[in-house]
CSV table of C-alpha atoms in Angstrom, one decimal:
chain,number,residue,atom,x,y,z
A,1,UNK,CA,6.6,16.6,-12.9
A,2,UNK,CA,6.9,15.9,-16.4
A,3,UNK,CA,3.6,13.6,-16.0
A,4,UNK,CA,1.4,13.0,-19.3
A,5,UNK,CA,-1.6,14.7,-20.5
A,6,UNK,CA,-4.8,13.0,-18.6
A,7,UNK,CA,-6.7,10.2,-20.6
A,8,UNK,CA,-8.8,10.9,-23.8
A,9,UNK,CA,-10.9,8.3,-23.3
A,10,UNK,CA,-11.4,7.4,-19.1
A,11,UNK,CA,-12.4,4.4,-18.0
A,12,UNK,CA,-16.0,4.9,-16.3
A,13,UNK,CA,-17.0,5.9,-13.3
A,14,UNK,CA,-20.6,4.7,-12.3
A,15,UNK,CA,-21.1,4.4,-8.9
A,16,UNK,CA,-21.3,0.8,-7.4
A,17,UNK,CA,-25.0,1.1,-5.6
A,18,UNK,CA,-23.7,0.7,-2.2
A,19,UNK,CA,-21.1,3.6,-2.5
A,20,UNK,CA,-20.3,6.2,-1.0
A,21,UNK,CA,-22.6,5.3,2.1
A,22,UNK,CA,-20.9,2.4,2.2
A,23,UNK,CA,-17.5,1.7,2.1
A,24,UNK,CA,-16.1,-0.1,-1.7
A,25,UNK,CA,-13.6,-2.9,-1.6
A,26,UNK,CA,-11.7,-3.3,-5.2
A,27,UNK,CA,-10.5,-6.2,-6.1
A,28,UNK,CA,-9.6,-8.9,-8.3
A,29,UNK,CA,-9.5,-13.0,-8.9
A,30,UNK,CA,-6.0,-12.3,-11.0
A,31,UNK,CA,-3.9,-12.1,-7.9
A,32,UNK,CA,-4.9,-15.8,-6.8
A,33,UNK,CA,-3.4,-17.9,-9.2
A,34,UNK,CA,-0.6,-15.4,-10.3
A,35,UNK,CA,3.0,-15.7,-8.7
A,36,UNK,CA,6.3,-13.7,-9.1
A,37,UNK,CA,7.9,-17.4,-9.3
A,38,UNK,CA,8.6,-20.2,-6.4
A,39,UNK,CA,11.5,-18.6,-5.0
A,40,UNK,CA,10.1,-14.9,-4.8
A,41,UNK,CA,8.7,-13.7,-1.7
A,42,UNK,CA,5.6,-12.4,-3.7
A,43,UNK,CA,5.4,-16.2,-3.9
A,44,UNK,CA,3.3,-15.9,-1.2
A,45,UNK,CA,-1.4,-15.2,-2.1
A,46,UNK,CA,-2.0,-11.8,-0.4
A,47,UNK,CA,-5.1,-10.0,-2.0
A,48,UNK,CA,-6.8,-12.9,-2.0
A,49,UNK,CA,-6.8,-13.9,1.6
A,50,UNK,CA,-7.8,-11.0,2.6
A,51,UNK,CA,-10.9,-11.1,0.5
A,52,UNK,CA,-11.7,-14.4,1.8
A,53,UNK,CA,-10.9,-13.7,5.5
A,54,UNK,CA,-13.3,-10.8,5.0
A,55,UNK,CA,-16.2,-12.8,3.3
A,56,UNK,CA,-15.2,-15.8,5.8
A,57,UNK,CA,-15.7,-12.9,8.7
A,58,UNK,CA,-19.6,-11.8,7.5
A,59,UNK,CA,-17.6,-8.6,6.4
A,60,UNK,CA,-17.4,-8.5,2.5
A,61,UNK,CA,-20.9,-8.9,1.0
A,62,UNK,CA,-21.8,-9.2,-2.6
A,63,UNK,CA,-22.5,-5.7,-2.2
A,64,UNK,CA,-19.6,-4.1,-1.6
A,65,UNK,CA,-17.6,-5.7,-3.5
A,66,UNK,CA,-16.2,-4.9,-7.4
A,67,UNK,CA,-13.8,-6.2,-10.0
A,68,UNK,CA,-10.8,-3.5,-10.4
A,69,UNK,CA,-10.9,-3.1,-14.1
A,70,UNK,CA,-7.6,-3.4,-16.2
A,71,UNK,CA,-6.2,0.6,-16.6
A,72,UNK,CA,-5.3,1.3,-20.7
A,73,UNK,CA,-1.9,2.1,-22.0
A,74,UNK,CA,-3.5,6.0,-22.4
A,75,UNK,CA,-4.4,5.8,-18.4
A,76,UNK,CA,-0.8,4.6,-17.4
A,77,UNK,CA,0.9,6.8,-19.5
A,78,UNK,CA,-0.7,9.6,-17.2
A,79,UNK,CA,2.9,8.8,-15.4
A,80,UNK,CA,4.8,6.3,-16.8
A,81,UNK,CA,6.4,6.5,-20.1
A,82,UNK,CA,4.7,5.2,-23.3
A,83,UNK,CA,8.2,3.0,-24.1
A,84,UNK,CA,8.3,1.4,-20.6
A,85,UNK,CA,4.3,0.1,-20.9
A,86,UNK,CA,5.2,-0.8,-24.3
A,87,UNK,CA,8.1,-3.1,-23.0
A,88,UNK,CA,6.5,-4.4,-19.7
A,89,UNK,CA,3.2,-5.3,-22.2
A,90,UNK,CA,5.9,-6.9,-24.5
A,91,UNK,CA,7.7,-8.9,-21.9
A,92,UNK,CA,4.4,-10.6,-20.8
A,93,UNK,CA,3.3,-11.2,-24.3
A,94,UNK,CA,6.8,-13.1,-24.8
A,95,UNK,CA,7.6,-14.1,-21.5
A,96,UNK,CA,11.5,-12.9,-21.7
A,97,UNK,CA,13.3,-9.7,-22.0
A,98,UNK,CA,16.9,-9.4,-23.2
A,99,UNK,CA,19.7,-7.8,-21.9
A,100,UNK,CA,19.4,-4.2,-23.1
A,101,UNK,CA,15.8,-4.3,-22.2
A,102,UNK,CA,16.4,-5.8,-18.6
A,103,UNK,CA,19.1,-3.3,-18.1
A,104,UNK,CA,16.8,-0.1,-19.6
A,105,UNK,CA,13.8,-0.9,-17.7
A,106,UNK,CA,14.9,-3.1,-14.6
A,107,UNK,CA,12.4,-5.8,-16.0
A,108,UNK,CA,14.1,-9.7,-15.9
A,109,UNK,CA,15.9,-9.4,-12.7
A,110,UNK,CA,15.4,-11.0,-9.1
A,111,UNK,CA,13.5,-8.3,-7.9
A,112,UNK,CA,11.4,-7.7,-10.7
A,113,UNK,CA,11.0,-11.2,-12.6
A,114,UNK,CA,8.9,-12.1,-15.5
A,115,UNK,CA,6.2,-14.2,-14.8
A,116,UNK,CA,2.7,-15.0,-16.8
A,117,UNK,CA,0.8,-11.3,-15.9
A,118,UNK,CA,3.5,-9.1,-15.2
A,119,UNK,CA,1.9,-6.3,-17.4
A,120,UNK,CA,-2.0,-7.6,-16.5
A,121,UNK,CA,-1.2,-8.0,-12.8
A,122,UNK,CA,0.0,-4.7,-11.9
A,123,UNK,CA,-2.6,-2.6,-14.9
A,124,UNK,CA,-5.6,-4.1,-13.0
A,125,UNK,CA,-4.3,-2.6,-9.4
A,126,UNK,CA,-3.5,0.2,-11.1
A,127,UNK,CA,-6.4,0.3,-13.0
A,128,UNK,CA,-8.6,0.3,-9.2
A,129,UNK,CA,-6.5,3.1,-8.3
A,130,UNK,CA,-7.7,5.4,-11.0
A,131,UNK,CA,-10.8,4.4,-10.5
A,132,UNK,CA,-11.0,4.7,-6.9
A,133,UNK,CA,-9.8,8.1,-7.2
A,134,UNK,CA,-12.1,9.2,-9.9
A,135,UNK,CA,-15.2,7.4,-7.9
A,136,UNK,CA,-13.9,9.7,-4.7
A,137,UNK,CA,-13.6,12.5,-6.6
A,138,UNK,CA,-17.6,12.5,-7.4
A,139,UNK,CA,-18.6,12.1,-4.2
A,140,UNK,CA,-18.5,14.9,-1.1
A,141,UNK,CA,-17.8,11.6,1.1
A,142,UNK,CA,-16.5,8.3,0.4
A,143,UNK,CA,-14.2,5.4,1.3
A,144,UNK,CA,-12.2,2.5,-1.3
A,145,UNK,CA,-10.3,-0.2,-0.1
A,146,UNK,CA,-8.3,-1.7,-2.7
A,147,UNK,CA,-5.1,-3.7,-0.9
A,148,UNK,CA,-3.9,-4.3,-4.4
A,149,UNK,CA,-2.3,-1.3,-5.1
A,150,UNK,CA,0.1,-0.5,-2.4
A,151,UNK,CA,3.1,-0.2,-5.3
A,152,UNK,CA,4.6,2.5,-4.4
A,153,UNK,CA,8.0,1.9,-5.7
A,154,UNK,CA,7.9,1.8,-10.0
A,155,UNK,CA,9.3,4.9,-11.7
A,156,UNK,CA,8.0,6.6,-14.8
A,157,UNK,CA,9.9,4.1,-16.8
A,158,UNK,CA,11.1,1.4,-14.7
A,159,UNK,CA,10.2,-1.2,-12.4
A,160,UNK,CA,11.6,-1.1,-8.3
A,161,UNK,CA,11.0,-3.0,-5.6
A,162,UNK,CA,8.7,-5.9,-6.8
A,163,UNK,CA,6.6,-2.7,-8.1
A,164,UNK,CA,6.3,-2.7,-11.9
A,165,UNK,CA,3.4,0.3,-11.9
A,166,UNK,CA,2.9,3.1,-9.2
A,167,UNK,CA,-1.1,2.4,-8.4
A,168,UNK,CA,-0.5,4.6,-5.3
A,169,UNK,CA,1.0,7.6,-7.9
A,170,UNK,CA,-1.6,6.7,-10.8
A,171,UNK,CA,-4.9,6.9,-7.7
A,172,UNK,CA,-3.6,10.6,-6.5
A,173,UNK,CA,-3.1,11.9,-10.5
A,174,UNK,CA,-6.5,10.4,-10.4
A,175,UNK,CA,-8.3,12.4,-7.9
A,176,UNK,CA,-6.1,15.4,-8.7
A,177,UNK,CA,-6.9,15.8,-12.7
A,178,UNK,CA,-11.2,15.4,-10.9
A,179,UNK,CA,-10.9,18.9,-9.3
A,180,UNK,CA,-9.4,17.6,-5.7
A,181,UNK,CA,-7.0,20.1,-4.7
A,182,UNK,CA,-5.0,19.0,-1.9
A,183,UNK,CA,-4.1,15.3,-1.2
A,184,UNK,CA,-2.5,13.6,1.9
A,185,UNK,CA,-0.4,10.4,1.5
A,186,UNK,CA,0.6,9.0,4.6
A,187,UNK,CA,2.9,5.9,4.0
A,188,UNK,CA,2.8,3.0,6.4
A,189,UNK,CA,5.2,-0.2,4.8
A,190,UNK,CA,8.2,-0.9,6.2
A,191,UNK,CA,9.9,0.6,3.4
A,192,UNK,CA,10.1,4.7,2.4
A,193,UNK,CA,7.6,5.6,-0.6
A,194,UNK,CA,10.0,6.6,-2.5
A,195,UNK,CA,8.2,6.9,-5.9
A,196,UNK,CA,5.2,8.4,-4.6
A,197,UNK,CA,7.5,11.1,-3.2
A,198,UNK,CA,9.5,12.2,-5.8
A,199,UNK,CA,6.8,12.3,-8.2
A,200,UNK,CA,5.1,15.0,-6.0
A,201,UNK,CA,8.1,16.4,-5.1
A,202,UNK,CA,7.6,19.2,-6.4
A,203,UNK,CA,3.5,19.6,-6.3
A,204,UNK,CA,2.5,21.8,-3.7
A,205,UNK,CA,-1.1,19.6,-3.6
A,206,UNK,CA,0.4,16.7,-2.3
A,207,UNK,CA,1.6,16.1,1.2
A,208,UNK,CA,3.7,13.1,1.8
A,209,UNK,CA,4.6,10.9,4.8
A,210,UNK,CA,6.2,7.9,5.0
A,211,UNK,CA,7.1,5.6,8.1
A,212,UNK,CA,9.7,3.5,7.9
A,213,UNK,CA,12.3,1.5,8.8
A,214,UNK,CA,15.7,3.8,8.5
A,215,UNK,CA,18.6,1.6,6.2
A,216,UNK,CA,17.0,-0.4,4.7
A,217,UNK,CA,16.0,-0.4,0.9
A,218,UNK,CA,16.0,1.8,-0.7
A,219,UNK,CA,17.9,3.6,1.4
A,220,UNK,CA,16.4,7.1,1.0
A,221,UNK,CA,14.0,8.6,3.5
A,222,UNK,CA,16.5,10.1,5.7
A,223,UNK,CA,14.6,12.5,8.7
A,224,UNK,CA,16.9,15.3,6.7
A,225,UNK,CA,16.4,14.8,3.8
A,226,UNK,CA,14.3,17.9,1.5
A,227,UNK,CA,13.2,16.6,-1.3
A,228,UNK,CA,10.4,19.3,-0.9
A,229,UNK,CA,8.0,21.5,1.3
A,230,UNK,CA,6.1,18.9,1.6
A,231,UNK,CA,7.7,16.0,1.8
A,232,UNK,CA,8.1,14.4,5.5
A,233,UNK,CA,10.3,11.0,6.2
A,234,UNK,CA,9.8,9.2,9.7
A,235,UNK,CA,12.6,6.8,9.8
A,236,UNK,CA,12.7,4.8,12.8
A,237,UNK,CA,15.4,2.2,14.4
A,238,UNK,CA,14.9,-1.5,14.1
A,239,UNK,CA,12.5,-3.6,16.7
A,240,UNK,CA,9.7,0.0,16.3
A,241,UNK,CA,7.3,-0.9,18.6
A,242,UNK,CA,3.6,-0.2,19.2
A,243,UNK,CA,4.0,2.5,21.6
A,244,UNK,CA,6.3,4.0,19.2
A,245,UNK,CA,4.2,4.2,16.3
A,246,UNK,CA,1.4,5.9,19.0
A,247,UNK,CA,3.8,8.1,19.1
A,248,UNK,CA,4.3,9.6,16.2
A,249,UNK,CA,0.6,8.9,15.2
A,250,UNK,CA,-0.3,11.7,17.8
A,251,UNK,CA,2.9,14.0,17.8
A,252,UNK,CA,3.4,13.8,13.9
A,253,UNK,CA,1.1,12.4,11.8
A,254,UNK,CA,-2.1,13.9,13.0
A,255,UNK,CA,-1.0,17.2,13.5
A,256,UNK,CA,0.6,17.4,10.2
A,257,UNK,CA,-2.4,15.9,8.4
A,258,UNK,CA,-5.0,18.3,10.1
A,259,UNK,CA,-2.8,21.1,9.6
A,260,UNK,CA,-2.6,20.3,6.0
A,261,UNK,CA,-6.7,20.1,5.7
A,262,UNK,CA,-6.7,17.5,2.8
A,263,UNK,CA,-9.3,16.9,0.6
A,264,UNK,CA,-8.3,13.6,0.2
A,265,UNK,CA,-6.3,10.8,2.0
A,266,UNK,CA,-4.1,7.8,0.4
A,267,UNK,CA,-3.4,5.5,3.2
A,268,UNK,CA,-0.5,3.2,2.3
A,269,UNK,CA,-1.0,0.0,4.8
A,270,UNK,CA,2.2,-2.5,3.9
A,271,UNK,CA,2.1,-5.3,6.8
A,272,UNK,CA,5.6,-5.5,6.4
A,273,UNK,CA,6.6,-3.3,9.7
A,274,UNK,CA,4.9,-6.3,11.7
A,275,UNK,CA,6.6,-8.4,13.8
A,276,UNK,CA,6.8,-11.7,11.7
A,277,UNK,CA,7.5,-9.9,8.1
A,278,UNK,CA,10.4,-11.9,7.0
A,279,UNK,CA,12.0,-8.5,5.4
A,280,UNK,CA,11.9,-6.5,7.8
A,281,UNK,CA,13.7,-6.3,11.8
A,282,UNK,CA,10.5,-3.4,12.6
A,283,UNK,CA,8.2,-4.9,15.4
A,284,UNK,CA,4.9,-3.4,15.2
A,285,UNK,CA,1.1,-5.7,16.2
A,286,UNK,CA,-1.5,-5.6,13.3
A,287,UNK,CA,-3.6,-3.5,16.1
A,288,UNK,CA,-1.1,-0.7,15.7
A,289,UNK,CA,-1.9,-0.5,11.9
A,290,UNK,CA,-5.1,-0.9,12.8
A,291,UNK,CA,-5.6,2.1,15.2
A,292,UNK,CA,-3.3,4.3,13.0
A,293,UNK,CA,-5.9,3.8,9.9
A,294,UNK,CA,-8.7,4.5,12.6
A,295,UNK,CA,-7.1,7.5,13.3
A,296,UNK,CA,-5.9,8.7,10.3
A,297,UNK,CA,-10.1,8.2,8.7
A,298,UNK,CA,-11.0,11.4,9.9
A,299,UNK,CA,-8.6,13.8,8.6
A,300,UNK,CA,-10.4,13.8,5.4
A,301,UNK,CA,-13.8,13.2,3.7
A,302,UNK,CA,-12.0,11.4,0.9
A,303,UNK,CA,-10.4,8.5,1.8
A,304,UNK,CA,-8.5,5.4,-0.3
A,305,UNK,CA,-6.5,3.1,1.4
A,306,UNK,CA,-4.5,0.8,-0.4
A,307,UNK,CA,-2.3,-1.9,0.5
A,308,UNK,CA,1.7,-2.6,0.4
A,309,UNK,CA,4.4,-5.0,1.3
A,310,UNK,CA,4.1,-7.6,3.5
A,311,UNK,CA,6.0,-11.7,2.7
A,312,UNK,CA,4.1,-13.4,5.8
A,313,UNK,CA,0.8,-14.6,4.2
A,314,UNK,CA,-1.0,-15.3,7.7
A,315,UNK,CA,0.1,-11.7,9.2
A,316,UNK,CA,-0.8,-9.9,5.8
A,317,UNK,CA,-3.9,-11.6,5.4
A,318,UNK,CA,-4.6,-11.1,9.4
A,319,UNK,CA,-3.7,-7.7,9.3
A,320,UNK,CA,-5.7,-6.3,5.6
A,321,UNK,CA,-8.7,-8.3,6.4
A,322,UNK,CA,-9.2,-6.1,10.0
A,323,UNK,CA,-8.2,-2.7,7.8
A,324,UNK,CA,-11.3,-3.9,6.2
A,325,UNK,CA,-13.1,-4.4,9.1
A,326,UNK,CA,-11.9,-1.0,10.9
A,327,UNK,CA,-13.1,1.1,7.5
A,328,UNK,CA,-16.7,-0.2,8.1
A,329,UNK,CA,-16.3,0.3,12.0
A,330,UNK,CA,-16.0,-3.5,13.1
A,331,UNK,CA,-13.9,-4.9,15.4
A,332,UNK,CA,-11.4,-7.0,14.1
A,333,UNK,CA,-10.1,-8.3,17.1
A,334,UNK,CA,-13.1,-10.9,17.6
A,335,UNK,CA,-11.8,-14.8,17.1
A,336,UNK,CA,-11.7,-16.0,13.2
A,337,UNK,CA,-15.2,-18.4,12.7
A,338,UNK,CA,-14.6,-21.6,11.5
A,339,UNK,CA,-14.8,-20.5,8.0
A,340,UNK,CA,-11.9,-18.2,8.5
A,341,UNK,CA,-9.9,-20.5,10.3
A,342,UNK,CA,-10.1,-22.8,7.6
A,343,UNK,CA,-9.2,-20.4,5.2
A,344,UNK,CA,-6.0,-19.3,7.7
A,345,UNK,CA,-5.3,-23.1,8.4
A,346,UNK,CA,-5.4,-23.7,4.0
A,347,UNK,CA,-1.8,-21.0,3.5
A,348,UNK,CA,1.0,-22.3,2.7
A,349,UNK,CA,4.7,-21.1,2.7
A,350,UNK,CA,7.5,-22.3,2.1
A,351,UNK,CA,10.1,-20.0,4.6
A,352,UNK,CA,11.3,-21.8,7.3
A,353,UNK,CA,8.7,-20.2,9.9
A,354,UNK,CA,5.9,-21.3,7.4
A,355,UNK,CA,6.6,-25.6,8.1
A,356,UNK,CA,5.5,-25.2,11.5
A,357,UNK,CA,3.7,-22.1,11.9
A,358,UNK,CA,2.3,-21.3,15.3
A,359,UNK,CA,-1.1,-22.1,16.4
A,360,UNK,CA,-2.1,-18.3,17.1
A,361,UNK,CA,-2.0,-17.8,13.2
A,362,UNK,CA,-5.1,-20.1,12.3
A,363,UNK,CA,-6.9,-18.9,15.5
A,364,UNK,CA,-6.5,-15.4,15.9
A,365,UNK,CA,-7.1,-12.6,13.8
A,366,UNK,CA,-5.4,-10.0,16.3
A,367,UNK,CA,-1.6,-9.9,17.1
A,368,UNK,CA,-0.6,-9.9,20.6
A,369,UNK,CA,0.3,-5.9,21.6
A,370,UNK,CA,3.6,-4.8,20.8
A,371,UNK,CA,4.4,-1.9,23.3
A,372,UNK,CA,7.7,-1.1,24.5
A,373,UNK,CA,10.0,1.9,25.6
A,374,UNK,CA,10.1,5.3,23.8
A,375,UNK,CA,13.6,5.6,22.8
A,376,UNK,CA,15.8,8.2,22.0
A,377,UNK,CA,16.3,7.9,18.1
A,378,UNK,CA,12.0,7.9,17.7
A,379,UNK,CA,11.7,11.2,19.5
A,380,UNK,CA,14.5,12.7,17.5
A,381,UNK,CA,13.0,12.0,14.3
A,382,UNK,CA,9.5,13.2,15.5
A,383,UNK,CA,11.3,16.5,16.4
A,384,UNK,CA,13.2,16.5,13.1
A,385,UNK,CA,10.1,16.5,11.5
A,386,UNK,CA,8.4,18.8,13.8
A,387,UNK,CA,10.8,21.1,12.7
A,388,UNK,CA,10.3,21.0,9.1
A,389,UNK,CA,6.5,21.2,9.8
A,390,UNK,CA,7.0,24.7,12.0
A,391,UNK,CA,9.7,26.0,9.1
A,392,UNK,CA,7.2,25.2,6.5
A,393,UNK,CA,4.5,26.5,7.8
């Protein structure tokens, strides 16, 4: 993979009092006031909404919450190139990139703009993933949730797809560097998890599996692609529904995970696959993602769950708070408390759908289920993955 040697001075891994007996939630207040810019899809509050909803529902006591650390340049250099890290840090300090820097590192572009926290924000979300990997490697079993750490597109020397640093890759590397020998990565985002797949294409310790919309940016992850024996892609058609997600889970994802026998599992839970998201044409309810997380939890004793995409503040906040509930064996299908409803009613979204939001975005946490036909395209995607599974052995 061409990654750097581990840092000489790793961040401490002292255990929070409630971990590992109870899941640990890693967050930060940096996400509350930080935005990629008023016109960017990530102008919306996401992680802060998930935190606020979880607290308002009574699901997130202070004892299981921890502020995320800032990853050091040395820690980031386990995957990212030192020159890129320096350029990203300099771009935040200067609030500007010159043309050559922008071209080389894909910074200052429409997708990856210059904004006030453009180094600190991803370095904190990546610091959370690194800490999670180290904590999990030191216990026989445990769960860590870091909804900010799903930035799966970033490359060693370039920003990509709203992702400046690749938190999932660095979290997985922290697990491997601490002695874990088999890690399963399952990506449920509407967009192909290309950065993570490519990082571990030649590493037989990591199996990557991505469910994503076929034909959508970054236009990779075809069923017939062979990026490595342990990389599986399930590109699904537009209007992909709950029935089809459940089918892939039962026929491909769970059998593949069981056969791999992972010691640790990382699940990327991008909420942009939900029906009300503006950046995909998929048609899932949040219940489909909650069922997937619940089913996958049993595949490994150590579990790191991260967020990902999601560009409707109501759908992503409700989904990610519900995932935290699932991780704690709490049913997320209950009505919101008055305090949680207040959190939802306080959200604002500049897109047309946010100017007159439907009432159920305020008064429910669970989406209406979205079952549908099991189409031949989805059956073919499953069959291709099963054939590769058999071929891989």
